[in-house]
PDB file of C-alpha atoms in Angstrom:
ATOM      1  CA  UNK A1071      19.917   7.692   6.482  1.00  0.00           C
ATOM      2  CA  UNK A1072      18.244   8.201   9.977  1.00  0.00           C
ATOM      3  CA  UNK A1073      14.573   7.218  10.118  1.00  0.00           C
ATOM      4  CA  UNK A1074      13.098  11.089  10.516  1.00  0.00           C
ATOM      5  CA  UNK A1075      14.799  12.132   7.202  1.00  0.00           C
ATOM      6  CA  UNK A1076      13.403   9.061   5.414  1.00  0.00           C
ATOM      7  CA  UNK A1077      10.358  10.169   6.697  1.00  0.00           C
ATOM      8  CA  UNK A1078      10.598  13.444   6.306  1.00  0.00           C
ATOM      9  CA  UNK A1079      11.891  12.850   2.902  1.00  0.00           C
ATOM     10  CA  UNK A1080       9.458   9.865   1.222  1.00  0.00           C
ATOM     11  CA  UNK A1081       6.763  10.880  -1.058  1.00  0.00           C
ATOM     12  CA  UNK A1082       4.443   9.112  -3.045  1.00  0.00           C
ATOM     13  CA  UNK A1083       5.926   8.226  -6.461  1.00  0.00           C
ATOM     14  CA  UNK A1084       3.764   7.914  -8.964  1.00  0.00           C
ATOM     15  CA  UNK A1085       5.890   7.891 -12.209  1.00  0.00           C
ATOM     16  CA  UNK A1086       8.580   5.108 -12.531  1.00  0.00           C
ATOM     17  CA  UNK A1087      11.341   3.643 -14.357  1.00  0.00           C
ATOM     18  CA  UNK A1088      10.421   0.309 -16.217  1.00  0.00           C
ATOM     19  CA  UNK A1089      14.006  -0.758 -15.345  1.00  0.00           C
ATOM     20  CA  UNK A1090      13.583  -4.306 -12.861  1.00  0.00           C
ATOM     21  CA  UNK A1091      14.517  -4.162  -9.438  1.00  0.00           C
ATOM     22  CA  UNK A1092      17.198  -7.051  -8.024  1.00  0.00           C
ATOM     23  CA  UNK A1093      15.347  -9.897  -5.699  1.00  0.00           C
ATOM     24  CA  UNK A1094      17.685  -8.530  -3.403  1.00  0.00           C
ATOM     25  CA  UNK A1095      16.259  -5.260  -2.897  1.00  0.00           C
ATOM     26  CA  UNK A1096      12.849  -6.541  -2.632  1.00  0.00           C
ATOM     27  CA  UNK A1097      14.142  -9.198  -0.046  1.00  0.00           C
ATOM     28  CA  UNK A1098      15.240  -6.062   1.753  1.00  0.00           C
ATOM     29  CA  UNK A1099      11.743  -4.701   1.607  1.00  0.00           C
ATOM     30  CA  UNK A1100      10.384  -7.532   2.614  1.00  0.00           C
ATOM     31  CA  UNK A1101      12.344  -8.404   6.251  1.00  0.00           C
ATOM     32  CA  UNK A1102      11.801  -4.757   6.650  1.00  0.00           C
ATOM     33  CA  UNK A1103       8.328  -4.833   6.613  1.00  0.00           C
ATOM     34  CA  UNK A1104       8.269  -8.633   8.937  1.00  0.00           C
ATOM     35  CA  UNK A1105      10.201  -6.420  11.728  1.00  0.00           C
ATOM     36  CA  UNK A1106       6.596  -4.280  12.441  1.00  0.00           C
ATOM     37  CA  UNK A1107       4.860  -4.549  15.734  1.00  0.00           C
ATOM     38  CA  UNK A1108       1.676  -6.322  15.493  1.00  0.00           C
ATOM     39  CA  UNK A1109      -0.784  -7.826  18.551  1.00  0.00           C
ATOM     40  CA  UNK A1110       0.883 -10.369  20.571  1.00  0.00           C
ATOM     41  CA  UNK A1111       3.099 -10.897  17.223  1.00  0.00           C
ATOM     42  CA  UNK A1112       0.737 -12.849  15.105  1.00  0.00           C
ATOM     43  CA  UNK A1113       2.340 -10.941  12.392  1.00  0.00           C
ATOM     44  CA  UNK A1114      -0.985 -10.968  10.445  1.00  0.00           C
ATOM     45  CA  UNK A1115       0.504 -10.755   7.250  1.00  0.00           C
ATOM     46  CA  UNK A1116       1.500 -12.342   3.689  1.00  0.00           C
ATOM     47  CA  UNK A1117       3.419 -10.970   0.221  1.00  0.00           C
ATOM     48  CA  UNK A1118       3.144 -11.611  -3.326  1.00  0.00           C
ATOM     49  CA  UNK A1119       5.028  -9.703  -5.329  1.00  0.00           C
ATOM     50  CA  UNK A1120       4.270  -9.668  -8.469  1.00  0.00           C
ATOM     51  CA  UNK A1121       6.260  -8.460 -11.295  1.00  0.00           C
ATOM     52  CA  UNK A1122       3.719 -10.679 -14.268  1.00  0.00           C
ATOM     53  CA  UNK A1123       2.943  -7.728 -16.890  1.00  0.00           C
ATOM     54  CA  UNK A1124      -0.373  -9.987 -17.998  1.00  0.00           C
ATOM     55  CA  UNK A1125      -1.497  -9.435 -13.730  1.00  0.00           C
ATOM     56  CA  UNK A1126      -0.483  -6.291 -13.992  1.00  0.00           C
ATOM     57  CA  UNK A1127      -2.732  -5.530 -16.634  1.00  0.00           C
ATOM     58  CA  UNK A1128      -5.619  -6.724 -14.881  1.00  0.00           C
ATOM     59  CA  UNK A1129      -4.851  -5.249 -11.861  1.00  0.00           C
ATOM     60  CA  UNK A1130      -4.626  -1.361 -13.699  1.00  0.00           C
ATOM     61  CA  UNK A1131      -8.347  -2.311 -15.347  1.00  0.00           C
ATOM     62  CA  UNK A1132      -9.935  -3.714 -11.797  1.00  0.00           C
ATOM     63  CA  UNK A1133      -8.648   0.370 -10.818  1.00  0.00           C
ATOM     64  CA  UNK A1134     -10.048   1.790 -14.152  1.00  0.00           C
ATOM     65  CA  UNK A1135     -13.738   0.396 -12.860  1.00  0.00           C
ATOM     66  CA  UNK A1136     -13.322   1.265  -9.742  1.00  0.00           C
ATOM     67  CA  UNK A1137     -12.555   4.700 -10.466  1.00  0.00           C
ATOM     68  CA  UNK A1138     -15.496   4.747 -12.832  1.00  0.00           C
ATOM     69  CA  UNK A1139     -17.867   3.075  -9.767  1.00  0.00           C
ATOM     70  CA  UNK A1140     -16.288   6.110  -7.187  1.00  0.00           C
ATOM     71  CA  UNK A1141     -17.010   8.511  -9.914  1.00  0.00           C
ATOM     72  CA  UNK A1142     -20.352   7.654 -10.637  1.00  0.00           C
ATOM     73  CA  UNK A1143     -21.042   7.748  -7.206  1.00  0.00           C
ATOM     74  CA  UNK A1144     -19.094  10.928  -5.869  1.00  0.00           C
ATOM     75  CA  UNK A1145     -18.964  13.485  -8.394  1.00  0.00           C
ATOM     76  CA  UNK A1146     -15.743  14.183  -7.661  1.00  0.00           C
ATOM     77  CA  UNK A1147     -13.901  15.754 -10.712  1.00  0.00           C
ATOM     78  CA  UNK A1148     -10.321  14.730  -9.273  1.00  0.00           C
ATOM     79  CA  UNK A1149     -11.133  10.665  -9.594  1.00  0.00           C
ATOM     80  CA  UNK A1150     -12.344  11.192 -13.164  1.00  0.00           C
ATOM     81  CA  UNK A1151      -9.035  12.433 -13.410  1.00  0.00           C
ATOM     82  CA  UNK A1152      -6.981   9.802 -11.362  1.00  0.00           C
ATOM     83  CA  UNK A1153      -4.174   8.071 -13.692  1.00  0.00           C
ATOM     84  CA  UNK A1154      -3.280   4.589 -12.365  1.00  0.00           C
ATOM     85  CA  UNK A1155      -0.408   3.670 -14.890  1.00  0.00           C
ATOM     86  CA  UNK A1156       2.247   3.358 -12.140  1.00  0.00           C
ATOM     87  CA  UNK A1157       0.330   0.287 -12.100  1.00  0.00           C
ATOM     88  CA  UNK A1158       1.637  -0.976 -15.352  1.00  0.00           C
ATOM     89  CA  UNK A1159       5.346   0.774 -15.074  1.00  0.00           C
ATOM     90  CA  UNK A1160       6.296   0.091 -11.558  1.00  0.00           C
ATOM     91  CA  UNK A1161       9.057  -2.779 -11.942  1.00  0.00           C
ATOM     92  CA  UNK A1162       7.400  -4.658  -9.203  1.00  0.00           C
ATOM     93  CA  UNK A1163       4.046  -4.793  -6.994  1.00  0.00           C
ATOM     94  CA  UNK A1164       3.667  -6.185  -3.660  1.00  0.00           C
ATOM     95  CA  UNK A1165       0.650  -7.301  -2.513  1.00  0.00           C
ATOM     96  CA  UNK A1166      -0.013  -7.421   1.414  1.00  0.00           C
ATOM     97  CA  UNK A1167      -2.250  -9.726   2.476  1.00  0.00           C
ATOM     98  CA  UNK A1168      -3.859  -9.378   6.049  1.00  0.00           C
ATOM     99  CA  UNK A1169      -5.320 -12.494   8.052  1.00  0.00           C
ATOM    100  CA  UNK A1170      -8.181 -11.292  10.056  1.00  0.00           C
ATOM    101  CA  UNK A1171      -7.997 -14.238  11.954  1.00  0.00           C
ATOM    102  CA  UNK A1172      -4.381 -13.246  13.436  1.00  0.00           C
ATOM    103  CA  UNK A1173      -5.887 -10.549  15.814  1.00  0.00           C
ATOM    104  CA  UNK A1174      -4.697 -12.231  19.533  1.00  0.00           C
ATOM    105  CA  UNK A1175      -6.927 -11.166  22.555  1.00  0.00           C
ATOM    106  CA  UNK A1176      -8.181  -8.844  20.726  1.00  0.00           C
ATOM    107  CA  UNK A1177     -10.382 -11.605  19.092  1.00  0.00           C
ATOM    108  CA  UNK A1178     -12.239 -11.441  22.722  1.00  0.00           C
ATOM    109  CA  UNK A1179     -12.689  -7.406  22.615  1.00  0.00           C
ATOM    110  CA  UNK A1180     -15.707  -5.967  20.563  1.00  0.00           C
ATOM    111  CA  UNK A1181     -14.678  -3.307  17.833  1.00  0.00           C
ATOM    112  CA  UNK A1182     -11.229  -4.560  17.651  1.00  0.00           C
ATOM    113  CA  UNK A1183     -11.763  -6.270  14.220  1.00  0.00           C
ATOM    114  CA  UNK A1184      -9.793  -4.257  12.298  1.00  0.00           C
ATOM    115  CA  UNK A1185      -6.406  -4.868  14.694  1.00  0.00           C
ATOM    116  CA  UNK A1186      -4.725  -7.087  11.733  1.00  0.00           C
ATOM    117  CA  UNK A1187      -5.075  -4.167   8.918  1.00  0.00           C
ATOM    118  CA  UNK A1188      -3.092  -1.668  12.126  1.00  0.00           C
ATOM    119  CA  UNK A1189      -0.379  -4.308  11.923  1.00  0.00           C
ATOM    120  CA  UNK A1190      -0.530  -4.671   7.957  1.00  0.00           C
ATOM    121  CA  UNK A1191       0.045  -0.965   7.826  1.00  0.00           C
ATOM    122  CA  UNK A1192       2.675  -0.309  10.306  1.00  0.00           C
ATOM    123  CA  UNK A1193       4.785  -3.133   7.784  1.00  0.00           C
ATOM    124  CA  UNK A1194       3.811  -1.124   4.961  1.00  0.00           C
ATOM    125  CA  UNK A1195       5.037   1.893   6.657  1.00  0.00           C
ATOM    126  CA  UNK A1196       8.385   0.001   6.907  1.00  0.00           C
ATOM    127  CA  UNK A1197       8.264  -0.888   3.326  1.00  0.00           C
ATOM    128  CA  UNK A1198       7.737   2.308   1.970  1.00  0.00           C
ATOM    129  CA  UNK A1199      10.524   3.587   3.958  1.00  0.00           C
ATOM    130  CA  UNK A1200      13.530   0.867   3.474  1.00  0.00           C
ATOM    131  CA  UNK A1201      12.219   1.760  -0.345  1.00  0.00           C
ATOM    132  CA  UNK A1202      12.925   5.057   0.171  1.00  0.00           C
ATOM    133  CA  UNK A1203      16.276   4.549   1.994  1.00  0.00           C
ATOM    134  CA  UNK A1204      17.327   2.337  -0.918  1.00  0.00           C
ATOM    135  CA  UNK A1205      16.915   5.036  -3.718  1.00  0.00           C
ATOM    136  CA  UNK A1206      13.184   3.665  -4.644  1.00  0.00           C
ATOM    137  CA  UNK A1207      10.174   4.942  -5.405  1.00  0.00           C
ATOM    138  CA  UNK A1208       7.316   3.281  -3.886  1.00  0.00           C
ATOM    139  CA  UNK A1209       3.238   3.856  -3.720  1.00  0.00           C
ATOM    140  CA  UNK A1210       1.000   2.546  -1.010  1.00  0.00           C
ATOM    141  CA  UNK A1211      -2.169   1.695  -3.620  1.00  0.00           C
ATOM    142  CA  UNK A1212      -6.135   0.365  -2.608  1.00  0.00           C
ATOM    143  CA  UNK A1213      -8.034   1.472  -5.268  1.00  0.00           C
ATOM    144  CA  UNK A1214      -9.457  -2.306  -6.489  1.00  0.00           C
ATOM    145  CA  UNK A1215     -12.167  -3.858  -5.000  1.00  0.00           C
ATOM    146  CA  UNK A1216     -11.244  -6.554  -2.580  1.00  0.00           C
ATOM    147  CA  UNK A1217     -13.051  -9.644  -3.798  1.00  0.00           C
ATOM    148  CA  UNK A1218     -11.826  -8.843  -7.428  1.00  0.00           C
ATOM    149  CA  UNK A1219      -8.251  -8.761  -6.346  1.00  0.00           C
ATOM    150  CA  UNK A1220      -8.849 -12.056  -4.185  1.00  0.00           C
ATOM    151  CA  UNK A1221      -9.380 -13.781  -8.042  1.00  0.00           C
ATOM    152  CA  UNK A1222      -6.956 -12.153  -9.761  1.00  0.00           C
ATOM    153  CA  UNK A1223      -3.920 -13.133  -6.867  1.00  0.00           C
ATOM    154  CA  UNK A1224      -5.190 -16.131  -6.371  1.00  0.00           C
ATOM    155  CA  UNK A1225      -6.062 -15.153  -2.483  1.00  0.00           C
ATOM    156  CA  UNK A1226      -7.705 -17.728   0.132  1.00  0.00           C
ATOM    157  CA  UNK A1227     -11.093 -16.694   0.728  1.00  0.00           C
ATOM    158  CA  UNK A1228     -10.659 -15.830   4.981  1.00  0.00           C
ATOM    159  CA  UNK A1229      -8.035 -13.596   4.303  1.00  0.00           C
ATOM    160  CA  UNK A1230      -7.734  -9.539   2.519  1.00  0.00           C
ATOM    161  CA  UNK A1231      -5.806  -8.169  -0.091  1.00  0.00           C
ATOM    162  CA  UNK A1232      -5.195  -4.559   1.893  1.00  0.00           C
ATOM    163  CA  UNK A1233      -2.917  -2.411  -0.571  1.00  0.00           C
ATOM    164  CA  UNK A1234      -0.232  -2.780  -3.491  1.00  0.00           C
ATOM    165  CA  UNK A1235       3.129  -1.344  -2.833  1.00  0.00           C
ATOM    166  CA  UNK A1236       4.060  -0.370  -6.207  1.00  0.00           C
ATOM    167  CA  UNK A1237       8.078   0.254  -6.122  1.00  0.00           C
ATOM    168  CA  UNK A1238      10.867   0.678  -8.758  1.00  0.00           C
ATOM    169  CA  UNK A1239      13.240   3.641  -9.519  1.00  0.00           C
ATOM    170  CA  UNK A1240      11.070   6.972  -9.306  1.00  0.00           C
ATOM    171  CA  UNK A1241      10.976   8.798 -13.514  1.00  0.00           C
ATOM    172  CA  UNK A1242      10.249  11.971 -12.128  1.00  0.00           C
ATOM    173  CA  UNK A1243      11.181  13.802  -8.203  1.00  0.00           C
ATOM    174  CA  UNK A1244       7.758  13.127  -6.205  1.00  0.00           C
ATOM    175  CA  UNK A1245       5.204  16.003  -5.273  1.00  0.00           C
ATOM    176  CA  UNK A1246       5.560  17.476  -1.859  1.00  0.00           C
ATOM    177  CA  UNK A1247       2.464  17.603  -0.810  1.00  0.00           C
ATOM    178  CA  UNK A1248       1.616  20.447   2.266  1.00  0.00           C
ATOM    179  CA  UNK A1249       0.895  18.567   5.511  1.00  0.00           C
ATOM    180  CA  UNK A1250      -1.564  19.411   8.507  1.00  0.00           C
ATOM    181  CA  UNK A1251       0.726  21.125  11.397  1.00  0.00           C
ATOM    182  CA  UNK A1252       1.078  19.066  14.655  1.00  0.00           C
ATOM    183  CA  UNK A1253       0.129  21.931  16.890  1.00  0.00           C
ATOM    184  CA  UNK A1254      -3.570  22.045  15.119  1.00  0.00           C
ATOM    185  CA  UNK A1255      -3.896  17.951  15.319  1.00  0.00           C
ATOM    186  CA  UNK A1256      -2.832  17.353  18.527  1.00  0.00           C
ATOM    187  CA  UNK A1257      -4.301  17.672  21.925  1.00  0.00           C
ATOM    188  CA  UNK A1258      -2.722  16.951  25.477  1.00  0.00           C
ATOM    189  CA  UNK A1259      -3.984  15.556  28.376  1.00  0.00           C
ATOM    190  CA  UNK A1260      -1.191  16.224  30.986  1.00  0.00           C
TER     191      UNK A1260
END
């Protein structure tokens, strides 16, 4: 599969299979996402993958009160709404874990703080896609508050708990959702 199509192609899956997924497959997810650019390659980040169905558990309620906190707060009819049980039927969840202390020069350059979570995406990018290539369903997930997650993964205190990739074989075909044409997003400077 070329890399347009798999992008072209991947979609959020949020209804899975409870069937497991082979270590191998996730170890394939895993190099995939280590090959992603990131500032003078201090390759800010760390995995757990989880596949514990008690962690799970409390991962899907830290998301139940968040969603209740967002709600509260916004109004908004659609969170009320929000399921979050590809949480507890995904086969496996991988947590990535940025370092913001892995930021290179950038360290030395004000407003460049956030240079570790760039690099922690672009290997969640490459996750999501070697998923997809595979025959996997994935979900890039951050609905949890950070400092709960730190407790429930065990996570060292100076680093972040960014998103859970939620991936296992997709139950249903994913939505394909309407995206924003390139012509109205994009402006030259020639």
């Amino acid at each position: 599969m070329g890399v347009l199509k798999a992008i072209k192609e991947r979609r959020s899956c949020r209804k899975f299979v409870t069937e497991p997924i082979s270590d191998d497959l996730i170890d394939k997810i895993l190099e995939a996402a280590t090959l992603a650019p990131s500032a003078a390659n201090n390759q800010p980040w760390e995995f757990i993958v989880i596949t514990n169905n008690e962690i799970k558990q409390r991962i899907h309620f830290e998301s139940l009160i968040c969603k209740k906190k967002i709600f509260a707060m916004s109004g908004w009819k659609w969170v009320d709404k929000y399921k979050a049980d590809f949480l507890l039927e995904a086969p496996v969840i991988i947590a990535v874990i940025g370092d913001p202390k892995k930021i290179g020069a950038h360290q030395f350059l004000k407003g460049t703080e956030t240079v570790y979570q760039q690099a922690c995406a672009a290997a969640i990018q490459n996750m999501l896609l070697v998923a997809h290539e595979l025959g996997l369903g994935s979900l890039w997930f951050t609905l949890f508050d950070r400092y709960t997650m730190k407790k429930i993964l065990d996570i060292d205190e100076a680093k972040e708990p960014l998103a859970l990739i939620c991936i296992g074989k997709a139950a249903t075909d994913p939505l394909r959702t309407p995206r924003k044409d390139v012509k109205e997003i994009t402006k030259y400077m020639r």
